[in-house]
Each structure stands twice: as structure tokens, then as C-alpha cells.
mmCIF file of N, CA and C in Angstrom:
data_model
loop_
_atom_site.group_PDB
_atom_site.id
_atom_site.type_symbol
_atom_site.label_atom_id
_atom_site.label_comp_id
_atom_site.label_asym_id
_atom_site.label_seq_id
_atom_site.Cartn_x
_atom_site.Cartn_y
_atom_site.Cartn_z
ATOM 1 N N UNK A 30 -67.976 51.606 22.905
ATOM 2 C CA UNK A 30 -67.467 52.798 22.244
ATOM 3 C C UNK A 30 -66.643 53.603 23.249
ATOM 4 N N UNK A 31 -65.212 53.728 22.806
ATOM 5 C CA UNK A 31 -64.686 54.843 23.831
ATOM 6 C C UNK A 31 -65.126 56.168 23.359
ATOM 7 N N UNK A 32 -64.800 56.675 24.869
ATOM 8 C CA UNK A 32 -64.963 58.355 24.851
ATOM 9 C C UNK A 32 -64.227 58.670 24.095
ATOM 10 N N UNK A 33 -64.453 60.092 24.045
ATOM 11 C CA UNK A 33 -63.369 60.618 23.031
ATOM 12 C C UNK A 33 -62.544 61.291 24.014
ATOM 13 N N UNK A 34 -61.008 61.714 24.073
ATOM 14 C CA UNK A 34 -60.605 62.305 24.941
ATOM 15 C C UNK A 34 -60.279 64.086 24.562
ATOM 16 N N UNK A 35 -60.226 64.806 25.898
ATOM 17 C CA UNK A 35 -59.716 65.891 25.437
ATOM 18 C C UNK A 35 -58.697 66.245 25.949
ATOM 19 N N UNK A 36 -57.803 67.619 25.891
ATOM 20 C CA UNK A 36 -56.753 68.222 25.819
ATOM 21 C C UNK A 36 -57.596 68.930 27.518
ATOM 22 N N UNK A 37 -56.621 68.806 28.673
ATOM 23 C CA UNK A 37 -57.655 69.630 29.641
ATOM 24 C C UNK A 37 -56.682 71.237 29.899
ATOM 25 N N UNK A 38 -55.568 71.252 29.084
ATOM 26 C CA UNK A 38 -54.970 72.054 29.154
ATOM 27 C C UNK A 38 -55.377 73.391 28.182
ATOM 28 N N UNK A 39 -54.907 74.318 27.461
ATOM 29 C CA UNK A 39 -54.967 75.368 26.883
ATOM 30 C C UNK A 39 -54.011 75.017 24.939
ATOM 31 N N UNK A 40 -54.851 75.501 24.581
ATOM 32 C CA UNK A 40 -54.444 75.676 23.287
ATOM 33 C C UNK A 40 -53.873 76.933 22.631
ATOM 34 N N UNK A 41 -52.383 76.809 22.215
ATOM 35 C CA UNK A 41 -52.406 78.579 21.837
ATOM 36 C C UNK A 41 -52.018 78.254 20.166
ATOM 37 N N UNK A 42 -52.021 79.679 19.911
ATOM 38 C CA UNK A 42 -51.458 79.644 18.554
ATOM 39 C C UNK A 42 -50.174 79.541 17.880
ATOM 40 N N UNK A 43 -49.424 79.363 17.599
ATOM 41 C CA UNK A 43 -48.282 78.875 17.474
ATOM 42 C C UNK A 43 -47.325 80.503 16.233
ATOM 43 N N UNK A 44 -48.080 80.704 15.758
ATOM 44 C CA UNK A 44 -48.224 82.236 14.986
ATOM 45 C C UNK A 44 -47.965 83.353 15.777
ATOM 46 N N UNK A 45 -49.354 83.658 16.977
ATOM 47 C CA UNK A 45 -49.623 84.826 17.352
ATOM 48 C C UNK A 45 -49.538 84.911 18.772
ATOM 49 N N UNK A 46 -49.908 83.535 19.505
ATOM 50 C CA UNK A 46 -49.631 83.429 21.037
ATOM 51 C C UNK A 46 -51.274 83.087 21.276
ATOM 52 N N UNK A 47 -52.112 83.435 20.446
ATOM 53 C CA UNK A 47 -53.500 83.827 20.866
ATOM 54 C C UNK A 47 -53.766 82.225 21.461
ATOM 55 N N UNK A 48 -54.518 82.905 23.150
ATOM 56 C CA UNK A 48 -54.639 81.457 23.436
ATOM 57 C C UNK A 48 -56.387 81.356 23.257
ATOM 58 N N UNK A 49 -56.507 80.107 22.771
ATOM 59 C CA UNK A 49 -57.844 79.875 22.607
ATOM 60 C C UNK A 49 -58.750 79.700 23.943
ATOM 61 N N UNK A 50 -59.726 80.196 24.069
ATOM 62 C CA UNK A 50 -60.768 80.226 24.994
ATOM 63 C C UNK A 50 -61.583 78.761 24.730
ATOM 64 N N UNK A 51 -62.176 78.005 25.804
ATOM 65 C CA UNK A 51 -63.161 77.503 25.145
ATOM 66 C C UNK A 51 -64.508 77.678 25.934
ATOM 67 N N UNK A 52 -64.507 78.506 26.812
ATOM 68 C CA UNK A 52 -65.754 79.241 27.003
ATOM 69 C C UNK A 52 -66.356 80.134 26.343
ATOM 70 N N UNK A 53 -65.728 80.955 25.685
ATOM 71 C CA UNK A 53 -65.761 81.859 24.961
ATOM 72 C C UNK A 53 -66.718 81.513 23.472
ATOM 73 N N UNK A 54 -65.960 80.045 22.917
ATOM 74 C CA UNK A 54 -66.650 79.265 22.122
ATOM 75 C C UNK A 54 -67.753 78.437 22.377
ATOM 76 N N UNK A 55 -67.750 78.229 24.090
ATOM 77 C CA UNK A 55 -68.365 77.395 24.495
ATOM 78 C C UNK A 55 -67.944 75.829 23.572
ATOM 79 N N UNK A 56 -67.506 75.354 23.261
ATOM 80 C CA UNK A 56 -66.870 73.767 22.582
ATOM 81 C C UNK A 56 -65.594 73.844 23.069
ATOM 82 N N UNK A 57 -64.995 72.189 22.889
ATOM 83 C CA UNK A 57 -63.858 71.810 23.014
ATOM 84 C C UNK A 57 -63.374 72.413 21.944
ATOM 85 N N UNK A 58 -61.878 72.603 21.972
ATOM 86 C CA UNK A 58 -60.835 72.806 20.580
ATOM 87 C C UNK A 58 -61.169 71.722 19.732
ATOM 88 N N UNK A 59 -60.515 70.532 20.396
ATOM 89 C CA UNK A 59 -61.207 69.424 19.368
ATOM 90 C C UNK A 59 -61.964 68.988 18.234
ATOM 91 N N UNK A 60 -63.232 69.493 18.965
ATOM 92 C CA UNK A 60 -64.302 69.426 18.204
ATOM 93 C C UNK A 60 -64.578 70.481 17.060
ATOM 94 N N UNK A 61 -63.704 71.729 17.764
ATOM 95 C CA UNK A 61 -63.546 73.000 15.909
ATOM 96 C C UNK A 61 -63.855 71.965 14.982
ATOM 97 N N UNK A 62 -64.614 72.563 13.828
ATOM 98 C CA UNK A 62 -64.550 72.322 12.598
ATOM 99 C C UNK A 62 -63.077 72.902 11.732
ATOM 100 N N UNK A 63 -62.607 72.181 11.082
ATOM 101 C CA UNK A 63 -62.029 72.211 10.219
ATOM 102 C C UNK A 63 -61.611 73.590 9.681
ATOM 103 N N UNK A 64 -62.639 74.622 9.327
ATOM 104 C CA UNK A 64 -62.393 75.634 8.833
ATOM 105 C C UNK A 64 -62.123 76.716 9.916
ATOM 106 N N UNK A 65 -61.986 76.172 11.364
ATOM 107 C CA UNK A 65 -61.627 77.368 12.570
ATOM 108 C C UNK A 65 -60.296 78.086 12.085
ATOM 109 N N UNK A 66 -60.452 79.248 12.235
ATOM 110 C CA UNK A 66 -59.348 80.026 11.814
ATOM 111 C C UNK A 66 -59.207 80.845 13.480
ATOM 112 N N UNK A 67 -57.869 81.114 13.666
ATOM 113 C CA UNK A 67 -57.539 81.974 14.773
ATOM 114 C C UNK A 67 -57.617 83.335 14.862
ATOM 115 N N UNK A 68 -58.644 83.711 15.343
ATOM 116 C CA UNK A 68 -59.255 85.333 16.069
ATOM 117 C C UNK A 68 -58.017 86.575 15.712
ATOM 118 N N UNK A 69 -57.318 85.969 16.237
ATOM 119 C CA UNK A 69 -56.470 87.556 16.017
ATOM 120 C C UNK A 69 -55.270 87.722 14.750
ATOM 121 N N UNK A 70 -54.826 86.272 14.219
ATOM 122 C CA UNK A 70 -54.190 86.203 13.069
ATOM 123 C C UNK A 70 -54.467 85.987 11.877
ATOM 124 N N UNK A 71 -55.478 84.949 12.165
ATOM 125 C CA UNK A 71 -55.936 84.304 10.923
ATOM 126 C C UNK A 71 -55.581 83.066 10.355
ATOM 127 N N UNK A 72 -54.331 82.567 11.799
ATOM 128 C CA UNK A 72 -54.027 81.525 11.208
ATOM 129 C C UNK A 72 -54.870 80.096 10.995
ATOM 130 N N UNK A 73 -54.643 78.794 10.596
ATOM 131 C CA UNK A 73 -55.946 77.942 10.402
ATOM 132 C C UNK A 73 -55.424 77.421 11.916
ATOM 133 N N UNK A 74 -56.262 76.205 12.088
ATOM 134 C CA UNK A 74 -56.298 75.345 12.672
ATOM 135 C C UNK A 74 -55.130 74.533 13.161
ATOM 136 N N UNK A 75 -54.573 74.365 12.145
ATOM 137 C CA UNK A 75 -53.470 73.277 12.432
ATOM 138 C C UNK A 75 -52.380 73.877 12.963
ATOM 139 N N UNK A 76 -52.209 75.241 13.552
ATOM 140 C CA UNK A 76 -51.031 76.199 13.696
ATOM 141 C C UNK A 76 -51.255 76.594 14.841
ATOM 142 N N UNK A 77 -52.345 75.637 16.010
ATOM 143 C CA UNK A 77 -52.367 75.694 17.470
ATOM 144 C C UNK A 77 -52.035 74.093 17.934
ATOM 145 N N UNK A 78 -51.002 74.453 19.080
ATOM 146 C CA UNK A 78 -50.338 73.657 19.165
ATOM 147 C C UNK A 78 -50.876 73.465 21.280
ATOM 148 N N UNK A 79 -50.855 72.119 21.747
ATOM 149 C CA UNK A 79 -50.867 72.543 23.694
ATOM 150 C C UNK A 79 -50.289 73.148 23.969
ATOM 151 N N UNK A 80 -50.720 73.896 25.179
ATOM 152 C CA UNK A 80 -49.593 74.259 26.150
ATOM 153 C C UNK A 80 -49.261 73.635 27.035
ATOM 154 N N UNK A 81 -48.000 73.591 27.500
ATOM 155 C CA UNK A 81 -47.505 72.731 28.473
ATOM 156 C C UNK A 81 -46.908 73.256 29.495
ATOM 157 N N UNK A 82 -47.770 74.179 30.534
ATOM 158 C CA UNK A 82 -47.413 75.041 31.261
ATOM 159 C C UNK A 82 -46.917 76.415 31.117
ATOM 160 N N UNK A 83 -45.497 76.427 31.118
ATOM 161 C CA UNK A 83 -44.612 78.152 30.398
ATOM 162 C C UNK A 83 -44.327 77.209 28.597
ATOM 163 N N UNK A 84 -43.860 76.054 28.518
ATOM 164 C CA UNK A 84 -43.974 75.638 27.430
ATOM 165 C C UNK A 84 -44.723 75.461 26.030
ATOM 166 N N UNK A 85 -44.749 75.528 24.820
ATOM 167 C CA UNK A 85 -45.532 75.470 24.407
ATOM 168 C C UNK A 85 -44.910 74.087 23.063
ATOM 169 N N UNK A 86 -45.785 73.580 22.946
ATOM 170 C CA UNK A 86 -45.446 72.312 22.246
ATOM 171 C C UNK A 86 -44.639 71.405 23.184
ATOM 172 N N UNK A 87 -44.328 70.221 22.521
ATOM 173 C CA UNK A 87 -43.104 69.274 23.312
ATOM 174 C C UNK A 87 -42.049 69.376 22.418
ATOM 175 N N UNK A 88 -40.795 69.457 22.792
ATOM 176 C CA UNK A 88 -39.154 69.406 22.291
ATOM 177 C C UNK A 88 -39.141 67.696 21.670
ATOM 178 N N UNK A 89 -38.270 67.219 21.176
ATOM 179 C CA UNK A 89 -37.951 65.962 21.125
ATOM 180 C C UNK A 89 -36.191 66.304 21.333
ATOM 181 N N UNK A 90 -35.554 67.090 21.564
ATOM 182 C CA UNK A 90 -34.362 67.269 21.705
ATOM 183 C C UNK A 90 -33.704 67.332 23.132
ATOM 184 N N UNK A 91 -35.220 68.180 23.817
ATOM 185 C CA UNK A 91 -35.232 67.836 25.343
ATOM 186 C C UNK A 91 -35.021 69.584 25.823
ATOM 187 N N UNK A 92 -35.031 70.538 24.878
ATOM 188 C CA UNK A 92 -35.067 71.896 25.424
ATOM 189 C C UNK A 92 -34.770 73.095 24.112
ATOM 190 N N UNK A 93 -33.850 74.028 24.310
ATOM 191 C CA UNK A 93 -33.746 74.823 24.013
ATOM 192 C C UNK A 93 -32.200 74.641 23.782
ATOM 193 N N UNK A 94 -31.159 74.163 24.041
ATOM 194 C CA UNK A 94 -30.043 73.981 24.131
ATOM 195 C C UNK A 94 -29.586 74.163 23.154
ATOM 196 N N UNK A 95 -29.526 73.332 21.894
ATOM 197 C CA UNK A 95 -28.862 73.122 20.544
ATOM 198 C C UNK A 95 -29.295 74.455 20.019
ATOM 199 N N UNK A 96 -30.453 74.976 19.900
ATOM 200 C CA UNK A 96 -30.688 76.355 19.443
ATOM 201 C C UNK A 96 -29.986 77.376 19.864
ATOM 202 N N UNK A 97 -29.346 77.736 21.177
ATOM 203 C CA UNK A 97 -28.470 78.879 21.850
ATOM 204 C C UNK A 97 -27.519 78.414 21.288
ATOM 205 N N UNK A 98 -26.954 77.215 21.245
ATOM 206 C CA UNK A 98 -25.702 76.971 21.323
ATOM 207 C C UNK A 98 -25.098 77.320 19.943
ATOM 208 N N UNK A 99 -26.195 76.859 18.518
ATOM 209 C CA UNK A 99 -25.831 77.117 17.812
ATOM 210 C C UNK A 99 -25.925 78.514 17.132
ATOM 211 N N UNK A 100 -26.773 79.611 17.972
ATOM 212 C CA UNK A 100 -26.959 80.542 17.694
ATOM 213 C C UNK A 100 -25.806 81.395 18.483
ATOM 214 N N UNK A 101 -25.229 81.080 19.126
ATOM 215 C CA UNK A 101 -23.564 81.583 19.917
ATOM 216 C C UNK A 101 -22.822 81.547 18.946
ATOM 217 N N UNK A 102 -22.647 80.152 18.498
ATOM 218 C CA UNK A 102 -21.244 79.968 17.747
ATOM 219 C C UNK A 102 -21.974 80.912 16.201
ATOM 220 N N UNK A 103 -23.046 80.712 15.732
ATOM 221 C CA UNK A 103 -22.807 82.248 14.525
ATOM 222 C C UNK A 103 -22.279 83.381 14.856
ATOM 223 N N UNK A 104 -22.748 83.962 16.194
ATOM 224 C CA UNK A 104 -22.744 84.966 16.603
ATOM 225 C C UNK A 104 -21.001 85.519 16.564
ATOM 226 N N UNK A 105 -20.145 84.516 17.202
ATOM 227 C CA UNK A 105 -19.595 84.435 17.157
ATOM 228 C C UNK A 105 -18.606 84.451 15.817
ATOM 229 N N UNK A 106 -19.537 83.704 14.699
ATOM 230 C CA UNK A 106 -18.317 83.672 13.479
ATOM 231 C C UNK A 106 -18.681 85.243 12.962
ATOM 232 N N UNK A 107 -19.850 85.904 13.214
ATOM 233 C CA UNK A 107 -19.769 87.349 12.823
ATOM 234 C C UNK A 107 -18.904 88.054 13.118
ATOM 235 N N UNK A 108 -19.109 88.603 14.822
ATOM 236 C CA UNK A 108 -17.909 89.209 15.205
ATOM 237 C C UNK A 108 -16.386 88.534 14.633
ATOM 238 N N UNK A 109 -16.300 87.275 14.159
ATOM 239 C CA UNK A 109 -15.030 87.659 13.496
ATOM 240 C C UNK A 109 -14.680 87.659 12.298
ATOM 241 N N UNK A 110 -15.937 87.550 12.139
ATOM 242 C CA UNK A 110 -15.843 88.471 9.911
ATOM 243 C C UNK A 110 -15.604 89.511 10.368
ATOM 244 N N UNK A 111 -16.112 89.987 10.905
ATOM 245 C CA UNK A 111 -16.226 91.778 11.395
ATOM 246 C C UNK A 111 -14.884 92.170 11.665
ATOM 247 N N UNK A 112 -14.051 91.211 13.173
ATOM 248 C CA UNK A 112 -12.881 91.928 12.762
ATOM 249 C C UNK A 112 -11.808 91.666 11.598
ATOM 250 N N UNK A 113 -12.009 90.440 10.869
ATOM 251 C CA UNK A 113 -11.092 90.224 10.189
ATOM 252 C C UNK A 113 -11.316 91.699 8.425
ATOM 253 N N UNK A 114 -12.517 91.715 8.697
ATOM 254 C CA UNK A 114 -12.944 92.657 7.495
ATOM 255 C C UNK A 114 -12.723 94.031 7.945
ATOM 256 N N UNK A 115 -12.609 94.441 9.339
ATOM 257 C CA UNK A 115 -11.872 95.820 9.680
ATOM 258 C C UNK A 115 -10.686 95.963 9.822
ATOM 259 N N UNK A 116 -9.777 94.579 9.363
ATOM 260 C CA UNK A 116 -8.430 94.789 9.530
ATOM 261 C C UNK A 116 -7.100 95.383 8.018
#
């Protein structure tokens, strides 16, 4: 029978930030039952995600990149609604 493995890192909430203790609970995250809900939001279970140092979750894109980038170029088509609509 294998062990079961655990997470030796930190669990936060993906909602609220709240990072889960597991002294506090004394248990692994893991092992929560089903109906664990998160302390300060309320969110369930499935809405804590690892942490991965300053990170939280893993990317599959490889960062943050495509998100700025595409949040520039809106930014960008505003300011020029803006001036074309003050002209």
C-alpha cells in the first residue's frame, strides 16, 4: 500500500488569500472533509489552491505576460475612444 502523499507547502484561498493553518486544525488539508469551508470567506474547499512561494497556483502560459499585455492594448483602445469621442 502506498502512502498517501502530502502538499508540504501552504494552502491559500484562492477567493480571500486566507492561508490555511494546519496546526491550527491540527490535520493535513488533504484529509479536510469535504464540507471544509474557508474561515474568513466561506468559500468551499475546492477554491484553495498551493502556494508556490510569492506564487499562487501554477500558470500553464508560463506567467503573467499575456494578461498585461492584453490589458495595455484595452487600455489603450480607451484612451482612444476617449479622444476620438472628445473630438
Amino acid at each position: 500500500q502506498a502512502a498517501k502523499e502530502y502538499w508540504e507547502g501552504e494552502w491559500i484561498c484562492a477567493d480571500c488569500g486566507y492561508i490555511y493553518n494546519e496546526r491550527a486544525y491540527s490535520q493535513k488539508f488533504e484529509d479536510l472533509q469535504a464540507g471544509f469551508k474557508c474561515p474568513m470567506c466561506s468559500a468551499p474547499r475546492r477554491r484553495f489552491a498551493r502556494k508556490l512561494g510569492d506564487k499562487i497556483g501554477t500558470t500553464l502560459d508560463g506567467g503573467d505576460g499575456p494578461v498585461l499585455a492584453f490589458s495595455f492594448a484595452c487600455l489603450l483602445a480607451v484612451f482612444a475612444l476617449s479622444y476620438y469621442a472628445a473630438q
